[in-house]
XYZ file of C-alpha atoms in Angstrom:
354
model
C 31.225 72.228 20.145
C 33.498 72.272 23.173
C 36.629 74.096 24.530
C 39.248 73.177 26.727
C 39.426 74.434 30.207
C 42.758 74.329 32.452
C 42.027 74.670 36.091
C 44.940 75.847 38.307
C 46.442 74.990 41.027
C 44.941 71.577 40.338
C 46.508 71.505 36.731
C 43.355 69.554 35.633
C 41.949 70.124 31.921
C 38.310 69.442 31.269
C 35.913 70.071 28.546
C 33.201 72.552 28.370
C 30.369 72.744 26.081
C 29.510 75.952 24.165
C 27.124 77.925 26.387
C 27.734 75.825 29.426
C 28.895 77.646 32.483
C 32.450 77.110 34.012
C 31.212 76.339 37.437
C 28.565 73.698 36.104
C 31.321 71.988 33.700
C 33.807 71.686 36.668
C 30.940 70.350 39.318
C 29.791 67.850 36.824
C 33.398 66.449 36.478
C 33.966 66.240 40.029
C 35.946 69.312 40.465
C 34.709 71.805 43.174
C 34.886 75.422 42.744
C 33.788 77.496 45.796
C 30.227 79.100 45.178
C 27.210 79.930 47.023
C 24.213 81.587 45.086
C 25.032 80.053 41.647
C 23.263 82.963 39.963
C 26.115 85.665 39.555
C 24.909 87.667 42.695
C 27.322 87.051 45.505
C 30.860 86.866 43.975
C 31.792 83.537 45.931
C 32.933 81.940 42.889
C 35.180 84.569 41.500
C 38.203 83.300 39.705
C 41.108 84.706 37.817
C 40.984 84.053 33.881
C 44.965 83.711 33.152
C 44.658 82.838 29.196
C 41.680 82.999 26.856
C 38.479 84.762 26.585
C 35.331 84.435 28.556
C 31.723 85.867 28.492
C 30.861 87.259 31.858
C 26.997 86.423 31.305
C 24.514 88.157 33.849
C 27.117 88.731 36.608
C 25.878 91.339 39.020
C 27.888 94.441 38.891
C 28.047 94.547 42.518
C 29.425 90.968 42.852
C 32.021 91.492 39.763
C 32.935 95.376 39.599
C 34.086 96.763 36.287
C 37.587 97.164 37.551
C 37.710 93.306 38.327
C 36.467 92.419 34.868
C 39.445 94.645 33.535
C 41.834 92.643 35.916
C 40.693 89.184 34.071
C 38.342 88.426 36.851
C 35.098 86.496 36.388
C 32.261 84.469 38.157
C 32.332 80.844 37.405
C 28.745 80.376 37.637
C 27.656 82.545 34.711
C 31.083 82.783 32.745
C 31.098 80.708 29.483
C 34.093 80.252 27.409
C 34.634 81.790 23.868
C 38.063 79.653 23.319
C 40.284 77.385 25.126
C 41.138 78.905 28.576
C 43.023 78.685 31.868
C 41.663 79.736 35.051
C 43.000 80.065 38.638
C 40.411 79.340 41.491
C 40.567 79.474 45.143
C 40.509 75.638 45.665
C 41.035 74.322 49.332
C 42.202 71.015 50.063
C 39.300 69.270 52.100
C 40.356 65.775 53.253
C 36.757 64.851 54.126
C 35.229 65.826 50.846
C 34.273 63.030 48.585
C 34.422 63.695 44.973
C 30.901 63.163 43.648
C 30.087 64.698 40.138
C 26.898 66.449 39.568
C 24.324 64.633 37.826
C 20.587 65.236 36.488
C 17.758 63.203 37.933
C 14.134 62.392 37.132
C 12.081 62.187 40.256
C 8.321 61.351 41.177
C 6.400 62.758 43.969
C 5.762 59.847 46.197
C 4.383 61.753 49.113
C 3.622 65.373 50.405
C 3.626 65.820 54.180
C 2.701 68.807 56.319
C 5.254 69.240 58.701
C 4.085 72.603 60.089
C 1.703 75.289 58.858
C 4.588 76.870 56.605
C 6.665 73.821 55.801
C 5.969 70.695 53.751
C 8.197 67.404 53.193
C 8.429 66.532 49.656
C 9.430 62.705 49.249
C 10.660 62.232 45.734
C 11.453 58.699 44.331
C 14.655 59.246 41.976
C 15.342 57.549 38.845
C 18.811 56.379 39.664
C 20.794 56.029 42.902
C 22.397 59.455 43.945
C 25.600 59.566 45.905
C 26.106 62.533 48.253
C 27.469 63.533 51.740
C 25.014 64.435 54.385
C 24.460 68.083 54.476
C 24.659 68.705 50.685
C 21.708 70.000 48.629
C 20.141 69.476 45.068
C 18.752 72.096 42.587
C 15.059 71.334 41.903
C 13.594 72.612 38.690
C 10.177 74.297 39.258
C 7.661 73.561 36.585
C 6.471 76.367 34.389
C 8.873 78.859 36.080
C 11.926 77.792 34.033
C 14.280 78.048 37.050
C 15.462 75.974 39.997
C 15.757 76.328 43.544
C 18.231 74.999 46.012
C 16.880 72.406 48.848
C 18.867 70.463 51.290
C 18.471 66.688 51.408
C 16.702 66.102 54.641
C 17.216 62.310 54.974
C 20.562 60.547 55.626
C 22.456 58.779 52.716
C 21.586 55.314 54.338
C 17.921 56.050 54.249
C 18.067 57.275 50.619
C 19.902 54.321 49.506
C 17.080 52.062 51.306
C 14.202 53.931 50.138
C 15.027 55.367 46.694
C 13.684 58.590 48.004
C 15.035 61.806 48.959
C 13.378 64.270 51.242
C 13.213 67.931 50.727
C 11.750 70.157 53.333
C 10.158 73.322 51.711
C 9.001 76.467 53.597
C 6.665 78.682 51.753
C 8.103 82.205 51.178
C 5.303 84.962 50.939
C 5.282 85.849 47.389
C 7.747 83.385 46.173
C 6.915 81.727 42.892
C 8.950 78.568 43.441
C 7.759 77.753 46.900
C 4.368 78.873 46.158
C 3.982 76.265 43.262
C 5.528 73.588 45.388
C 3.261 74.096 48.281
C -0.174 75.057 46.214
C -0.089 73.251 42.944
C 2.325 70.371 43.231
C 0.740 66.774 43.849
C 1.434 63.124 44.252
C 2.470 61.483 41.105
C 4.040 64.610 39.581
C 7.296 64.277 37.672
C 10.086 66.669 38.621
C 13.813 67.109 37.461
C 16.679 68.039 39.758
C 20.449 67.981 39.719
C 22.997 67.321 42.492
C 24.680 66.858 44.734
C 25.966 70.381 45.368
C 27.694 72.108 48.312
C 30.519 71.815 50.850
C 28.371 71.591 54.071
C 29.191 68.181 55.460
C 30.926 66.879 58.705
C 34.633 67.237 59.051
C 35.072 63.664 60.602
C 38.693 63.757 60.607
C 38.818 66.482 63.119
C 37.517 64.193 65.811
C 36.097 67.138 67.942
C 32.554 67.348 69.663
C 29.877 68.817 67.200
C 27.350 71.713 67.872
C 24.578 72.061 65.117
C 22.720 75.369 65.294
C 19.702 75.384 63.082
C 16.588 77.904 62.592
C 13.668 77.556 60.494
C 13.704 75.049 57.574
C 17.452 75.187 57.986
C 16.916 72.088 59.944
C 17.075 69.768 56.833
C 20.854 69.670 56.500
C 21.523 69.207 60.369
C 19.025 66.336 60.402
C 20.682 64.464 57.514
C 24.062 64.920 59.151
C 23.143 63.885 62.558
C 21.184 61.030 61.353
C 24.275 59.901 59.253
C 26.558 60.294 62.312
C 24.501 58.360 64.634
C 23.574 55.564 61.921
C 27.351 55.189 61.380
C 27.954 54.670 65.354
C 29.562 58.097 66.031
C 30.510 58.261 69.915
C 31.477 61.980 69.963
C 29.229 64.300 71.657
C 26.655 65.932 69.323
C 24.338 68.605 70.169
C 21.490 69.963 68.229
C 20.229 73.398 69.199
C 16.951 74.352 67.226
C 15.409 77.345 67.164
C 11.549 78.315 66.035
C 9.089 81.021 66.792
C 6.377 78.909 68.226
C 5.767 75.387 69.007
C 3.471 74.692 65.880
C 6.579 75.332 63.701
C 8.803 73.094 65.797
C 9.128 70.040 63.326
C 10.744 66.409 64.033
C 10.654 67.370 67.480
C 9.373 64.096 68.590
C 12.302 62.255 66.506
C 15.109 64.303 68.155
C 13.787 63.721 71.438
C 13.542 60.013 70.841
C 17.034 60.023 69.516
C 18.367 61.901 72.489
C 16.706 58.962 74.627
C 18.473 56.408 72.402
C 21.899 57.949 72.216
C 23.785 59.198 75.302
C 26.127 61.171 73.206
C 23.300 63.349 71.442
C 21.894 66.133 73.271
C 18.713 68.032 71.976
C 17.986 71.687 72.824
C 14.921 73.043 71.125
C 14.085 76.795 71.849
C 11.050 79.123 70.884
C 11.514 82.877 70.482
C 7.815 83.952 70.242
C 5.783 81.234 72.296
C 2.965 82.682 74.254
C 3.169 82.896 78.022
C 1.213 80.207 79.722
C 1.340 77.416 77.297
C 2.835 73.920 78.561
C 5.967 74.572 76.825
C 8.622 73.816 79.211
C 11.761 74.234 77.115
C 14.145 77.109 76.519
C 12.822 80.527 75.270
C 14.460 82.913 73.115
C 16.896 82.637 69.914
C 19.074 79.774 69.123
C 22.278 81.595 70.097
C 20.986 82.528 73.455
C 19.864 78.852 73.887
C 23.479 77.557 72.919
C 25.292 80.057 75.125
C 23.044 78.986 78.120
C 23.663 75.214 77.281
C 27.371 75.413 76.873
C 28.024 78.086 79.719
C 29.248 80.607 77.017
C 32.282 78.410 76.035
C 32.717 76.667 72.813
C 36.468 75.893 72.725
C 37.164 72.482 71.273
C 34.084 71.956 69.156
C 33.069 72.282 65.434
C 29.794 74.336 64.888
C 27.511 73.739 61.882
C 25.064 76.612 61.095
C 22.184 76.401 58.799
C 19.101 78.758 58.885
C 17.998 82.580 58.141
C 20.943 84.960 57.495
C 20.399 86.766 60.695
C 20.136 83.669 62.798
C 23.500 82.567 61.454
C 25.143 85.986 62.001
C 24.010 86.008 65.672
C 25.336 82.492 66.074
C 28.655 83.169 64.666
C 29.105 86.319 66.829
C 28.009 83.969 69.913
C 30.458 81.316 69.009
C 33.440 83.824 68.653
C 32.829 85.268 72.001
C 33.042 81.763 73.190
C 36.311 81.277 71.757
C 35.481 79.253 68.524
C 36.827 80.475 65.527
C 36.720 80.442 61.572
C 38.561 77.167 61.127
C 36.006 75.510 63.003
C 32.634 77.013 62.040
C 30.866 76.020 58.979
C 27.817 77.249 57.305
C 25.444 76.633 54.602
C 24.153 79.888 52.807
C 21.361 80.134 50.169
C 21.392 83.522 48.866
C 18.494 85.647 47.042
C 19.029 88.708 45.132
C 18.165 90.768 48.087
C 20.657 88.793 50.571
C 23.593 89.308 47.943
C 22.971 93.105 47.849
C 22.572 93.404 51.243
C 25.084 94.257 53.815
C 27.814 91.480 54.225
C 29.027 90.372 57.518
C 32.359 91.714 58.350
C 32.916 88.763 60.864
C 34.471 86.207 58.319
C 35.883 86.267 54.684
C 35.252 82.429 54.210
C 32.068 82.058 56.068
């Protein structure tokens, strides 16, 4: 059984299966509704129900308050239809966005590579070609857990097309069931399931502006895919990667980015370490990513576009530094993966959109 859902202001009508979330139905038919956590925690996918009835599902009361429910609002990620309905969503026109419906894939683990003591690269052979924009992510089902986790695709679309494999970089989270399984139990030859692509984190090429990528921890995955895609495509605009880690052992793909900087005159690579011991042979920047970016650009970022990916405190610090350097909301883009703790914590007052 299915219901008809009309999505305004697009005027598009789609079929939604019984028990299927509004968000999943829209994404699988190529219609993007803004979202972040996908689990009813953050409120990013809040929409107005104009006609019809919905079941709010497991929406967190902090993300969807009682007064909002009374006003006819719901969270698309966990709302299911009870009859034919009409909703109104805050859908922005993105000229650089490709329309790529979400699909399901089967994958086989081809290789598992230790990138650092805490990060592994999973190379997964997929059962059919996947279209995606560099910077997007997939939802990977964790065996025996009955849940999925979001991981950005770390290789470029051209590399995925050539190899038939996607690369996911997984940092182990202390006490985390999903990353614990992927680090400690997953082995070559295992079969996995995933869905994608998801996300609105991609290069706005039509702006034709110099780009600065700021990454920390395993947040390097998306920027790596985007930078490789840009350079493979012959981009001649200035591209800068500022990448922060705590110590040198955690600085993965360092040699690759140094080689790219030698090969491409328009690409600059600025690695920085915040907790490297004094007296080592590290000759690069020391401190956090936002400090290294400020020093590299002389405190001025006007005229650039910035793409940020990493732990929430790092992203917040980078946003503040960019604002102080006269770069504003319209030219700053982030990718956020939110846990329950993140969603219930303090929200940044800096931006509504970011």
